[in-house]
C-alpha cells in the first residue's frame, strides 16, 4: 500500500515556541492531506484538510492562525503549531488518500507526532 | 448531529472470536471503515464496506447494514497482538470521515 511518512515522531518544546511537523507521501501524489489530533483515550479529531496549492480548510474550533498548514507540493504538507502551550500537547497524525487505484476508501496514516509542551 | 457509537472496551480470550459493534447516524453515507490502532501508534486500515453484507479478509470480517445504520467487526482466532483499539468511521455526504471513539480490545491468555 501507499506510504505516508511523518516527522518528527516526538518533540518536546518549551511553552511559547513553534513546532513544525512534516507529512510526506512517499510513493504517490496527494493533492489532499488530513491533519488529526488525538488526545489520550479519545478518538481522532480532524483539525484541517490540507489542499495542495491552496488554503487549508479548518474544522470548527480550530484556530488557523495557531495551526499553520502549508501544502506546497503534491507530496508534502506541514503543520506548524505556533506559540505552543501545554494544552497543545497531543498526538498529531496526518493522513492521505491514494486515488491512483480508484476509490478503495483507504486512508494512509503517517506514524504520528507526539508533541509535549513544557 | 452526527454520531458513531461503539463499546468503550471489550475483553476476549486468546483463540476465541469477538464481535465489535458500531452504530451510526450521519449526514449521508459513503462507506464505513474499520481501523486498528495500537497504543501510541497511528491507525492502520482494516476494512471498507459500502454495500450491505459481509466482507471477509483473513481472520477479520466486517459486516454492514445500511438500513439499520449498523456494522460489526468480527475477529477470529484471536491473538495477543490483536490487543488494540478498533475505530469505526463513516464517510458522510461531504466525504468527511466521522470517527467513533474506538473500542479497546483486551486479549487474555
JSON list of C-alpha atoms in Angstrom, two decimals:
[
{"chain": "A", "resi": 1, "resn": "UNK", "atom": "CA", "xyz": [0.00, 0.00, 0.00]},
{"chain": "A", "resi": 2, "resn": "UNK", "atom": "CA", "xyz": [0.87, 3.65, -0.18]},
{"chain": "A", "resi": 3, "resn": "UNK", "atom": "CA", "xyz": [3.27, 5.07, 2.38]},
{"chain": "A", "resi": 4, "resn": "UNK", "atom": "CA", "xyz": [2.92, 8.27, 4.35]},
{"chain": "A", "resi": 5, "resn": "UNK", "atom": "CA", "xyz": [5.83, 9.41, 6.45]},
{"chain": "A", "resi": 6, "resn": "UNK", "atom": "CA", "xyz": [5.62, 11.90, 9.28]},
{"chain": "A", "resi": 7, "resn": "UNK", "atom": "CA", "xyz": [8.43, 13.67, 11.08]},
{"chain": "A", "resi": 8, "resn": "UNK", "atom": "CA", "xyz": [9.34, 14.14, 13.86]},
{"chain": "A", "resi": 9, "resn": "UNK", "atom": "CA", "xyz": [7.89, 11.19, 15.76]},
{"chain": "A", "resi": 10, "resn": "UNK", "atom": "CA", "xyz": [8.07, 13.05, 19.01]},
{"chain": "A", "resi": 11, "resn": "UNK", "atom": "CA", "xyz": [9.05, 16.51, 20.10]},
{"chain": "A", "resi": 12, "resn": "UNK", "atom": "CA", "xyz": [9.36, 18.31, 23.39]},
{"chain": "A", "resi": 13, "resn": "UNK", "atom": "CA", "xyz": [9.37, 22.07, 23.39]},
{"chain": "A", "resi": 14, "resn": "UNK", "atom": "CA", "xyz": [9.07, 25.00, 25.72]},
{"chain": "A", "resi": 15, "resn": "UNK", "atom": "CA", "xyz": [5.87, 26.96, 26.04]},
{"chain": "A", "resi": 16, "resn": "UNK", "atom": "CA", "xyz": [5.74, 29.83, 23.56]},
{"chain": "A", "resi": 17, "resn": "UNK", "atom": "CA", "xyz": [7.89, 28.21, 20.89]},
{"chain": "A", "resi": 18, "resn": "UNK", "atom": "CA", "xyz": [6.75, 26.97, 17.49]},
{"chain": "A", "resi": 19, "resn": "UNK", "atom": "CA", "xyz": [6.96, 23.42, 16.24]},
{"chain": "A", "resi": 20, "resn": "UNK", "atom": "CA", "xyz": [6.78, 22.20, 12.64]},
{"chain": "A", "resi": 21, "resn": "UNK", "atom": "CA", "xyz": [5.58, 18.72, 11.71]},
{"chain": "A", "resi": 22, "resn": "UNK", "atom": "CA", "xyz": [6.09, 17.34, 8.22]},
{"chain": "A", "resi": 23, "resn": "UNK", "atom": "CA", "xyz": [3.93, 14.85, 6.39]},
{"chain": "A", "resi": 24, "resn": "UNK", "atom": "CA", "xyz": [5.12, 13.26, 3.16]},
{"chain": "A", "resi": 25, "resn": "UNK", "atom": "CA", "xyz": [3.51, 10.86, 0.74]},
{"chain": "A", "resi": 26, "resn": "UNK", "atom": "CA", "xyz": [6.42, 8.72, -0.36]},
{"chain": "A", "resi": 27, "resn": "UNK", "atom": "CA", "xyz": [5.11, 6.80, -3.37]},
{"chain": "A", "resi": 28, "resn": "UNK", "atom": "CA", "xyz": [2.06, 8.68, -4.50]},
{"chain": "A", "resi": 29, "resn": "UNK", "atom": "CA", "xyz": [0.85, 12.20, -5.04]},
{"chain": "A", "resi": 30, "resn": "UNK", "atom": "CA", "xyz": [-1.56, 13.58, -2.51]},
{"chain": "A", "resi": 31, "resn": "UNK", "atom": "CA", "xyz": [-3.50, 16.66, -3.52]},
{"chain": "A", "resi": 32, "resn": "UNK", "atom": "CA", "xyz": [-5.26, 16.46, -0.20]},
{"chain": "A", "resi": 33, "resn": "UNK", "atom": "CA", "xyz": [-3.90, 15.56, 3.20]},
{"chain": "A", "resi": 34, "resn": "UNK", "atom": "CA", "xyz": [-5.69, 15.49, 6.52]},
{"chain": "A", "resi": 35, "resn": "UNK", "atom": "CA", "xyz": [-4.38, 16.56, 9.90]},
{"chain": "A", "resi": 36, "resn": "UNK", "atom": "CA", "xyz": [-5.78, 14.95, 13.02]},
{"chain": "A", "resi": 37, "resn": "UNK", "atom": "CA", "xyz": [-5.23, 15.43, 16.72]},
{"chain": "A", "resi": 38, "resn": "UNK", "atom": "CA", "xyz": [-5.78, 12.69, 19.25]},
{"chain": "A", "resi": 39, "resn": "UNK", "atom": "CA", "xyz": [-5.82, 13.18, 22.99]},
{"chain": "A", "resi": 40, "resn": "UNK", "atom": "CA", "xyz": [-5.24, 10.17, 25.27]},
{"chain": "A", "resi": 41, "resn": "UNK", "atom": "CA", "xyz": [-8.07, 7.64, 25.20]},
{"chain": "A", "resi": 42, "resn": "UNK", "atom": "CA", "xyz": [-10.02, 9.73, 22.71]},
{"chain": "A", "resi": 43, "resn": "UNK", "atom": "CA", "xyz": [-10.79, 9.32, 19.06]},
{"chain": "A", "resi": 44, "resn": "UNK", "atom": "CA", "xyz": [-9.23, 11.12, 16.15]},
{"chain": "A", "resi": 45, "resn": "UNK", "atom": "CA", "xyz": [-10.35, 14.71, 15.73]},
{"chain": "A", "resi": 46, "resn": "UNK", "atom": "CA", "xyz": [-9.97, 16.21, 12.28]},
{"chain": "A", "resi": 47, "resn": "UNK", "atom": "CA", "xyz": [-8.25, 19.56, 12.54]},
{"chain": "A", "resi": 48, "resn": "UNK", "atom": "CA", "xyz": [-7.96, 20.58, 8.94]},
{"chain": "A", "resi": 49, "resn": "UNK", "atom": "CA", "xyz": [-7.85, 19.46, 5.35]},
{"chain": "A", "resi": 50, "resn": "UNK", "atom": "CA", "xyz": [-4.70, 20.48, 3.56]},
{"chain": "A", "resi": 51, "resn": "UNK", "atom": "CA", "xyz": [-5.06, 21.25, -0.14]},
{"chain": "A", "resi": 52, "resn": "UNK", "atom": "CA", "xyz": [-2.07, 21.43, -2.46]},
{"chain": "A", "resi": 53, "resn": "UNK", "atom": "CA", "xyz": [-1.60, 24.91, -3.83]},
{"chain": "A", "resi": 54, "resn": "UNK", "atom": "CA", "xyz": [-4.44, 26.49, -1.88]},
{"chain": "A", "resi": 55, "resn": "UNK", "atom": "CA", "xyz": [-5.51, 27.34, 1.63]},
{"chain": "A", "resi": 56, "resn": "UNK", "atom": "CA", "xyz": [-6.31, 24.66, 4.13]},
{"chain": "A", "resi": 57, "resn": "UNK", "atom": "CA", "xyz": [-9.85, 24.10, 5.30]},
{"chain": "A", "resi": 58, "resn": "UNK", "atom": "CA", "xyz": [-10.08, 24.19, 9.07]},
{"chain": "A", "resi": 59, "resn": "UNK", "atom": "CA", "xyz": [-12.65, 22.47, 11.22]},
{"chain": "A", "resi": 60, "resn": "UNK", "atom": "CA", "xyz": [-14.81, 24.48, 13.54]},
{"chain": "A", "resi": 61, "resn": "UNK", "atom": "CA", "xyz": [-13.00, 25.43, 16.70]},
{"chain": "A", "resi": 62, "resn": "UNK", "atom": "CA", "xyz": [-9.50, 25.03, 15.25]},
{"chain": "A", "resi": 63, "resn": "UNK", "atom": "CA", "xyz": [-7.51, 28.28, 15.19]},
{"chain": "A", "resi": 64, "resn": "UNK", "atom": "CA", "xyz": [-5.99, 28.68, 11.76]},
{"chain": "A", "resi": 65, "resn": "UNK", "atom": "CA", "xyz": [-3.52, 31.29, 12.98]},
{"chain": "A", "resi": 66, "resn": "UNK", "atom": "CA", "xyz": [-2.25, 28.92, 15.61]},
{"chain": "A", "resi": 67, "resn": "UNK", "atom": "CA", "xyz": [-2.09, 25.79, 13.48]},
{"chain": "A", "resi": 68, "resn": "UNK", "atom": "CA", "xyz": [-0.48, 26.88, 10.23]},
{"chain": "A", "resi": 69, "resn": "UNK", "atom": "CA", "xyz": [-0.76, 24.44, 7.38]},
{"chain": "A", "resi": 70, "resn": "UNK", "atom": "CA", "xyz": [1.24, 24.60, 4.20]},
{"chain": "A", "resi": 71, "resn": "UNK", "atom": "CA", "xyz": [0.82, 22.17, 1.30]},
{"chain": "A", "resi": 72, "resn": "UNK", "atom": "CA", "xyz": [3.35, 23.45, -1.19]},
{"chain": "A", "resi": 73, "resn": "UNK", "atom": "CA", "xyz": [3.82, 20.29, -3.20]},
{"chain": "A", "resi": 74, "resn": "UNK", "atom": "CA", "xyz": [1.93, 17.13, -4.09]},
{"chain": "A", "resi": 75, "resn": "UNK", "atom": "CA", "xyz": [3.97, 15.11, -1.63]},
{"chain": "A", "resi": 76, "resn": "UNK", "atom": "CA", "xyz": [4.47, 17.40, 1.35]},
{"chain": "A", "resi": 77, "resn": "UNK", "atom": "CA", "xyz": [2.22, 19.09, 3.87]},
{"chain": "A", "resi": 78, "resn": "UNK", "atom": "CA", "xyz": [3.44, 20.80, 7.03]},
{"chain": "A", "resi": 79, "resn": "UNK", "atom": "CA", "xyz": [1.67, 21.68, 10.25]},
{"chain": "A", "resi": 80, "resn": "UNK", "atom": "CA", "xyz": [3.21, 24.39, 12.40]},
{"chain": "A", "resi": 81, "resn": "UNK", "atom": "CA", "xyz": [1.96, 24.79, 15.94]},
{"chain": "A", "resi": 82, "resn": "UNK", "atom": "CA", "xyz": [2.76, 28.41, 16.73]},
{"chain": "A", "resi": 83, "resn": "UNK", "atom": "CA", "xyz": [3.34, 29.68, 20.25]},
{"chain": "A", "resi": 84, "resn": "UNK", "atom": "CA", "xyz": [2.67, 26.24, 21.66]},
{"chain": "A", "resi": 85, "resn": "UNK", "atom": "CA", "xyz": [1.22, 25.86, 25.13]},
{"chain": "A", "resi": 86, "resn": "UNK", "atom": "CA", "xyz": [0.88, 22.81, 27.38]},
{"chain": "A", "resi": 87, "resn": "UNK", "atom": "CA", "xyz": [-2.74, 22.31, 26.31]},
{"chain": "A", "resi": 88, "resn": "UNK", "atom": "CA", "xyz": [-1.47, 21.76, 22.76]},
{"chain": "A", "resi": 89, "resn": "UNK", "atom": "CA", "xyz": [0.33, 18.63, 23.92]},
{"chain": "A", "resi": 90, "resn": "UNK", "atom": "CA", "xyz": [-1.20, 15.81, 21.91]},
{"chain": "A", "resi": 91, "resn": "UNK", "atom": "CA", "xyz": [-0.66, 13.17, 19.27]},
{"chain": "A", "resi": 92, "resn": "UNK", "atom": "CA", "xyz": [-0.82, 14.76, 15.82]},
{"chain": "A", "resi": 93, "resn": "UNK", "atom": "CA", "xyz": [-1.40, 12.46, 12.85]},
{"chain": "A", "resi": 94, "resn": "UNK", "atom": "CA", "xyz": [-1.51, 13.19, 9.15]},
{"chain": "A", "resi": 95, "resn": "UNK", "atom": "CA", "xyz": [-3.16, 11.06, 6.51]},
{"chain": "A", "resi": 96, "resn": "UNK", "atom": "CA", "xyz": [-3.71, 10.98, 2.78]},
{"chain": "A", "resi": 97, "resn": "UNK", "atom": "CA", "xyz": [-5.69, 9.03, 0.28]},
{"chain": "A", "resi": 98, "resn": "UNK", "atom": "CA", "xyz": [-4.15, 7.47, -2.82]},
{"chain": "A", "resi": 99, "resn": "UNK", "atom": "CA", "xyz": [-6.68, 7.84, -5.62]},
{"chain": "A", "resi": 100, "resn": "UNK", "atom": "CA", "xyz": [-4.48, 6.31, -8.30]},
{"chain": "A", "resi": 101, "resn": "UNK", "atom": "CA", "xyz": [-6.02, 2.87, -7.86]},
{"chain": "A", "resi": 102, "resn": "UNK", "atom": "CA", "xyz": [-9.57, 4.11, -7.66]},
{"chain": "A", "resi": 103, "resn": "UNK", "atom": "CA", "xyz": [-11.63, 4.68, -4.55]},
{"chain": "A", "resi": 104, "resn": "UNK", "atom": "CA", "xyz": [-10.64, 1.95, -2.12]},
{"chain": "A", "resi": 105, "resn": "UNK", "atom": "CA", "xyz": [-11.61, 4.30, 0.65]},
{"chain": "A", "resi": 106, "resn": "UNK", "atom": "CA", "xyz": [-8.39, 3.63, 2.49]},
{"chain": "A", "resi": 107, "resn": "UNK", "atom": "CA", "xyz": [-6.67, 6.41, 4.36]},
{"chain": "A", "resi": 108, "resn": "UNK", "atom": "CA", "xyz": [-2.93, 6.03, 4.79]},
{"chain": "A", "resi": 109, "resn": "UNK", "atom": "CA", "xyz": [-1.65, 7.46, 8.01]},
{"chain": "A", "resi": 110, "resn": "UNK", "atom": "CA", "xyz": [1.73, 8.83, 8.95]},
{"chain": "A", "resi": 111, "resn": "UNK", "atom": "CA", "xyz": [3.40, 7.45, 12.05]},
{"chain": "A", "resi": 112, "resn": "UNK", "atom": "CA", "xyz": [2.13, 10.31, 14.16]},
{"chain": "A", "resi": 113, "resn": "UNK", "atom": "CA", "xyz": [3.96, 13.01, 16.08]},
{"chain": "A", "resi": 114, "resn": "UNK", "atom": "CA", "xyz": [3.71, 13.21, 19.82]},
{"chain": "A", "resi": 115, "resn": "UNK", "atom": "CA", "xyz": [4.07, 16.80, 20.98]},
{"chain": "A", "resi": 116, "resn": "UNK", "atom": "CA", "xyz": [4.82, 17.65, 24.60]},
{"chain": "A", "resi": 117, "resn": "UNK", "atom": "CA", "xyz": [4.86, 21.31, 25.54]},
{"chain": "A", "resi": 118, "resn": "UNK", "atom": "CA", "xyz": [6.53, 22.08, 28.85]},
{"chain": "B", "resi": 1, "resn": "UNK", "atom": "CA", "xyz": [-25.95, 15.70, 14.71]},
{"chain": "B", "resi": 2, "resn": "UNK", "atom": "CA", "xyz": [-23.60, 13.02, 13.55]},
{"chain": "B", "resi": 3, "resn": "UNK", "atom": "CA", "xyz": [-22.84, 10.17, 15.87]},
{"chain": "B", "resi": 4, "resn": "UNK", "atom": "CA", "xyz": [-20.86, 6.96, 15.89]},
{"chain": "B", "resi": 5, "resn": "UNK", "atom": "CA", "xyz": [-21.35, 4.56, 18.80]},
{"chain": "B", "resi": 6, "resn": "UNK", "atom": "CA", "xyz": [-19.14, 1.65, 19.71]},
{"chain": "B", "resi": 7, "resn": "UNK", "atom": "CA", "xyz": [-18.37, -0.01, 23.04]},
{"chain": "B", "resi": 8, "resn": "UNK", "atom": "CA", "xyz": [-15.57, 1.54, 25.03]},
{"chain": "B", "resi": 9, "resn": "UNK", "atom": "CA", "xyz": [-13.83, -1.67, 25.98]},
{"chain": "B", "resi": 10, "resn": "UNK", "atom": "CA", "xyz": [-14.12, -5.40, 25.41]},
{"chain": "B", "resi": 11, "resn": "UNK", "atom": "CA", "xyz": [-12.23, -8.39, 26.74]},
{"chain": "B", "resi": 12, "resn": "UNK", "atom": "CA", "xyz": [-11.76, -11.70, 24.98]},
{"chain": "B", "resi": 13, "resn": "UNK", "atom": "CA", "xyz": [-9.64, -14.83, 25.28]},
{"chain": "B", "resi": 14, "resn": "UNK", "atom": "CA", "xyz": [-6.80, -15.82, 23.01]},
{"chain": "B", "resi": 15, "resn": "UNK", "atom": "CA", "xyz": [-8.04, -18.16, 20.28]},
{"chain": "B", "resi": 16, "resn": "UNK", "atom": "CA", "xyz": [-11.64, -17.08, 20.65]},
{"chain": "B", "resi": 17, "resn": "UNK", "atom": "CA", "xyz": [-13.90, -14.92, 18.47]},
{"chain": "B", "resi": 18, "resn": "UNK", "atom": "CA", "xyz": [-15.02, -11.39, 19.27]},
{"chain": "B", "resi": 19, "resn": "UNK", "atom": "CA", "xyz": [-17.52, -9.08, 17.58]},
{"chain": "B", "resi": 20, "resn": "UNK", "atom": "CA", "xyz": [-17.21, -5.32, 17.91]},
{"chain": "B", "resi": 21, "resn": "UNK", "atom": "CA", "xyz": [-20.37, -3.43, 17.04]},
{"chain": "B", "resi": 22, "resn": "UNK", "atom": "CA", "xyz": [-20.73, 0.04, 15.59]},
{"chain": "B", "resi": 23, "resn": "UNK", "atom": "CA", "xyz": [-23.92, 2.03, 15.06]},
{"chain": "B", "resi": 24, "resn": "UNK", "atom": "CA", "xyz": [-24.01, 5.31, 13.25]},
{"chain": "B", "resi": 25, "resn": "UNK", "atom": "CA", "xyz": [-26.19, 8.31, 12.48]},
{"chain": "B", "resi": 26, "resn": "UNK", "atom": "CA", "xyz": [-24.62, 10.54, 9.87]},
{"chain": "B", "resi": 27, "resn": "UNK", "atom": "CA", "xyz": [-25.48, 13.07, 7.20]},
{"chain": "B", "resi": 28, "resn": "UNK", "atom": "CA", "xyz": [-25.44, 10.65, 4.32]},
{"chain": "B", "resi": 29, "resn": "UNK", "atom": "CA", "xyz": [-23.32, 7.58, 3.84]},
{"chain": "B", "resi": 30, "resn": "UNK", "atom": "CA", "xyz": [-20.39, 6.91, 1.55]},
{"chain": "B", "resi": 31, "resn": "UNK", "atom": "CA", "xyz": [-18.75, 3.96, 3.19]},
{"chain": "B", "resi": 32, "resn": "UNK", "atom": "CA", "xyz": [-17.81, 2.60, 6.59]},
{"chain": "B", "resi": 33, "resn": "UNK", "atom": "CA", "xyz": [-14.27, 1.85, 7.68]},
{"chain": "B", "resi": 34, "resn": "UNK", "atom": "CA", "xyz": [-12.61, -0.10, 10.41]},
{"chain": "B", "resi": 35, "resn": "UNK", "atom": "CA", "xyz": [-9.12, 0.81, 11.59]},
{"chain": "B", "resi": 36, "resn": "UNK", "atom": "CA", "xyz": [-6.85, -0.80, 14.14]},
{"chain": "B", "resi": 37, "resn": "UNK", "atom": "CA", "xyz": [-4.76, 1.38, 16.40]},
{"chain": "B", "resi": 38, "resn": "UNK", "atom": "CA", "xyz": [-2.13, 0.09, 18.78]},
{"chain": "B", "resi": 39, "resn": "UNK", "atom": "CA", "xyz": [-1.28, 2.31, 21.71]},
{"chain": "B", "resi": 40, "resn": "UNK", "atom": "CA", "xyz": [0.97, 5.17, 20.71]},
{"chain": "B", "resi": 41, "resn": "UNK", "atom": "CA", "xyz": [0.76, 4.38, 17.02]},
{"chain": "B", "resi": 42, "resn": "UNK", "atom": "CA", "xyz": [-1.22, 5.68, 14.08]},
{"chain": "B", "resi": 43, "resn": "UNK", "atom": "CA", "xyz": [-4.28, 3.76, 12.85]},
{"chain": "B", "resi": 44, "resn": "UNK", "atom": "CA", "xyz": [-3.96, 1.10, 10.18]},
{"chain": "B", "resi": 45, "resn": "UNK", "atom": "CA", "xyz": [-6.69, 0.24, 7.73]},
{"chain": "B", "resi": 46, "resn": "UNK", "atom": "CA", "xyz": [-8.63, -2.99, 8.23]},
{"chain": "B", "resi": 47, "resn": "UNK", "atom": "CA", "xyz": [-11.74, -2.89, 6.07]},
{"chain": "B", "resi": 48, "resn": "UNK", "atom": "CA", "xyz": [-14.12, -0.85, 3.97]},
{"chain": "B", "resi": 49, "resn": "UNK", "atom": "CA", "xyz": [-17.82, -1.56, 3.46]},
{"chain": "B", "resi": 50, "resn": "UNK", "atom": "CA", "xyz": [-20.03, 0.44, 1.15]},
{"chain": "B", "resi": 51, "resn": "UNK", "atom": "CA", "xyz": [-22.64, -2.20, 0.30]},
{"chain": "B", "resi": 52, "resn": "UNK", "atom": "CA", "xyz": [-24.67, -4.35, 2.68]},
{"chain": "B", "resi": 53, "resn": "UNK", "atom": "CA", "xyz": [-23.19, -7.67, 3.61]},
{"chain": "B", "resi": 54, "resn": "UNK", "atom": "CA", "xyz": [-20.08, -9.32, 4.89]},
{"chain": "B", "resi": 55, "resn": "UNK", "atom": "CA", "xyz": [-16.54, -8.61, 3.74]},
{"chain": "B", "resi": 56, "resn": "UNK", "atom": "CA", "xyz": [-14.02, -11.23, 4.78]},
{"chain": "B", "resi": 57, "resn": "UNK", "atom": "CA", "xyz": [-10.30, -10.67, 4.93]},
{"chain": "B", "resi": 58, "resn": "UNK", "atom": "CA", "xyz": [-8.38, -13.43, 6.64]},
{"chain": "B", "resi": 59, "resn": "UNK", "atom": "CA", "xyz": [-9.16, -13.56, 10.35]},
{"chain": "B", "resi": 60, "resn": "UNK", "atom": "CA", "xyz": [-11.08, -10.30, 10.14]},
{"chain": "B", "resi": 61, "resn": "UNK", "atom": "CA", "xyz": [-14.56, -9.79, 8.71]},
{"chain": "B", "resi": 62, "resn": "UNK", "atom": "CA", "xyz": [-16.73, -6.70, 8.59]},
{"chain": "B", "resi": 63, "resn": "UNK", "atom": "CA", "xyz": [-20.48, -6.54, 8.16]},
{"chain": "B", "resi": 64, "resn": "UNK", "atom": "CA", "xyz": [-22.68, -3.65, 7.13]},
{"chain": "B", "resi": 65, "resn": "UNK", "atom": "CA", "xyz": [-26.42, -3.00, 7.22]},
{"chain": "B", "resi": 66, "resn": "UNK", "atom": "CA", "xyz": [-27.13, 0.46, 5.85]},
{"chain": "B", "resi": 67, "resn": "UNK", "atom": "CA", "xyz": [-30.84, 0.31, 6.66]},
{"chain": "B", "resi": 68, "resn": "UNK", "atom": "CA", "xyz": [-30.03, -0.30, 10.32]},
{"chain": "B", "resi": 69, "resn": "UNK", "atom": "CA", "xyz": [-27.05, 2.04, 10.47]},
{"chain": "B", "resi": 70, "resn": "UNK", "atom": "CA", "xyz": [-25.06, -0.85, 11.85]},
{"chain": "B", "resi": 71, "resn": "UNK", "atom": "CA", "xyz": [-21.75, -2.57, 11.33]},
{"chain": "B", "resi": 72, "resn": "UNK", "atom": "CA", "xyz": [-19.63, -5.06, 13.16]},
{"chain": "B", "resi": 73, "resn": "UNK", "atom": "CA", "xyz": [-16.04, -6.19, 13.00]},
{"chain": "B", "resi": 74, "resn": "UNK", "atom": "CA", "xyz": [-15.51, -9.87, 13.65]},
{"chain": "B", "resi": 75, "resn": "UNK", "atom": "CA", "xyz": [-12.12, -11.10, 14.76]},
{"chain": "B", "resi": 76, "resn": "UNK", "atom": "CA", "xyz": [-11.47, -14.85, 14.74]},
{"chain": "B", "resi": 77, "resn": "UNK", "atom": "CA", "xyz": [-8.69, -16.94, 16.25]},
{"chain": "B", "resi": 78, "resn": "UNK", "atom": "CA", "xyz": [-7.69, -14.07, 18.45]},
{"chain": "B", "resi": 79, "resn": "UNK", "atom": "CA", "xyz": [-4.00, -13.49, 19.05]},
{"chain": "B", "resi": 80, "resn": "UNK", "atom": "CA", "xyz": [-2.34, -11.44, 21.75]},
{"chain": "B", "resi": 81, "resn": "UNK", "atom": "CA", "xyz": [-1.19, -8.96, 19.11]},
{"chain": "B", "resi": 82, "resn": "UNK", "atom": "CA", "xyz": [-4.84, -8.17, 18.37]},
{"chain": "B", "resi": 83, "resn": "UNK", "atom": "CA", "xyz": [-4.95, -6.21, 21.62]},
{"chain": "B", "resi": 84, "resn": "UNK", "atom": "CA", "xyz": [-5.56, -2.70, 20.32]},
{"chain": "B", "resi": 85, "resn": "UNK", "atom": "CA", "xyz": [-8.23, -0.09, 19.82]},
{"chain": "B", "resi": 86, "resn": "UNK", "atom": "CA", "xyz": [-10.60, -0.59, 16.91]},
{"chain": "B", "resi": 87, "resn": "UNK", "atom": "CA", "xyz": [-12.00, 2.54, 15.33]},
{"chain": "B", "resi": 88, "resn": "UNK", "atom": "CA", "xyz": [-15.19, 2.67, 13.32]},
{"chain": "B", "resi": 89, "resn": "UNK", "atom": "CA", "xyz": [-15.50, 5.58, 10.89]},
{"chain": "B", "resi": 90, "resn": "UNK", "atom": "CA", "xyz": [-18.22, 6.61, 8.45]},
{"chain": "B", "resi": 91, "resn": "UNK", "atom": "CA", "xyz": [-17.77, 8.81, 5.40]},
{"chain": "B", "resi": 92, "resn": "UNK", "atom": "CA", "xyz": [-20.63, 11.26, 5.12]},
{"chain": "B", "resi": 93, "resn": "UNK", "atom": "CA", "xyz": [-22.20, 13.18, 2.24]},
{"chain": "B", "resi": 94, "resn": "UNK", "atom": "CA", "xyz": [-19.32, 15.62, 2.21]},
{"chain": "B", "resi": 95, "resn": "UNK", "atom": "CA", "xyz": [-16.84, 12.74, 2.03]},
{"chain": "B", "resi": 96, "resn": "UNK", "atom": "CA", "xyz": [-15.67, 13.62, 5.51]},
{"chain": "B", "resi": 97, "resn": "UNK", "atom": "CA", "xyz": [-14.77, 10.83, 7.89]},
{"chain": "B", "resi": 98, "resn": "UNK", "atom": "CA", "xyz": [-16.72, 10.77, 11.14]},
{"chain": "B", "resi": 99, "resn": "UNK", "atom": "CA", "xyz": [-14.81, 8.75, 13.73]},
{"chain": "B", "resi": 100, "resn": "UNK", "atom": "CA", "xyz": [-16.08, 6.68, 16.61]},
{"chain": "B", "resi": 101, "resn": "UNK", "atom": "CA", "xyz": [-14.26, 6.89, 19.92]},
{"chain": "B", "resi": 102, "resn": "UNK", "atom": "CA", "xyz": [-12.81, 3.44, 19.43]},
{"chain": "B", "resi": 103, "resn": "UNK", "atom": "CA", "xyz": [-13.17, 0.12, 21.23]},
{"chain": "B", "resi": 104, "resn": "UNK", "atom": "CA", "xyz": [-10.25, -1.01, 23.32]},
{"chain": "B", "resi": 105, "resn": "UNK", "atom": "CA", "xyz": [-9.91, -4.77, 22.93]},
{"chain": "B", "resi": 106, "resn": "UNK", "atom": "CA", "xyz": [-8.07, -6.64, 25.64]},
{"chain": "B", "resi": 107, "resn": "UNK", "atom": "CA", "xyz": [-6.94, -10.18, 24.86]},
{"chain": "B", "resi": 108, "resn": "UNK", "atom": "CA", "xyz": [-6.26, -12.51, 27.77]},
{"chain": "B", "resi": 109, "resn": "UNK", "atom": "CA", "xyz": [-4.28, -15.75, 27.57]}
]
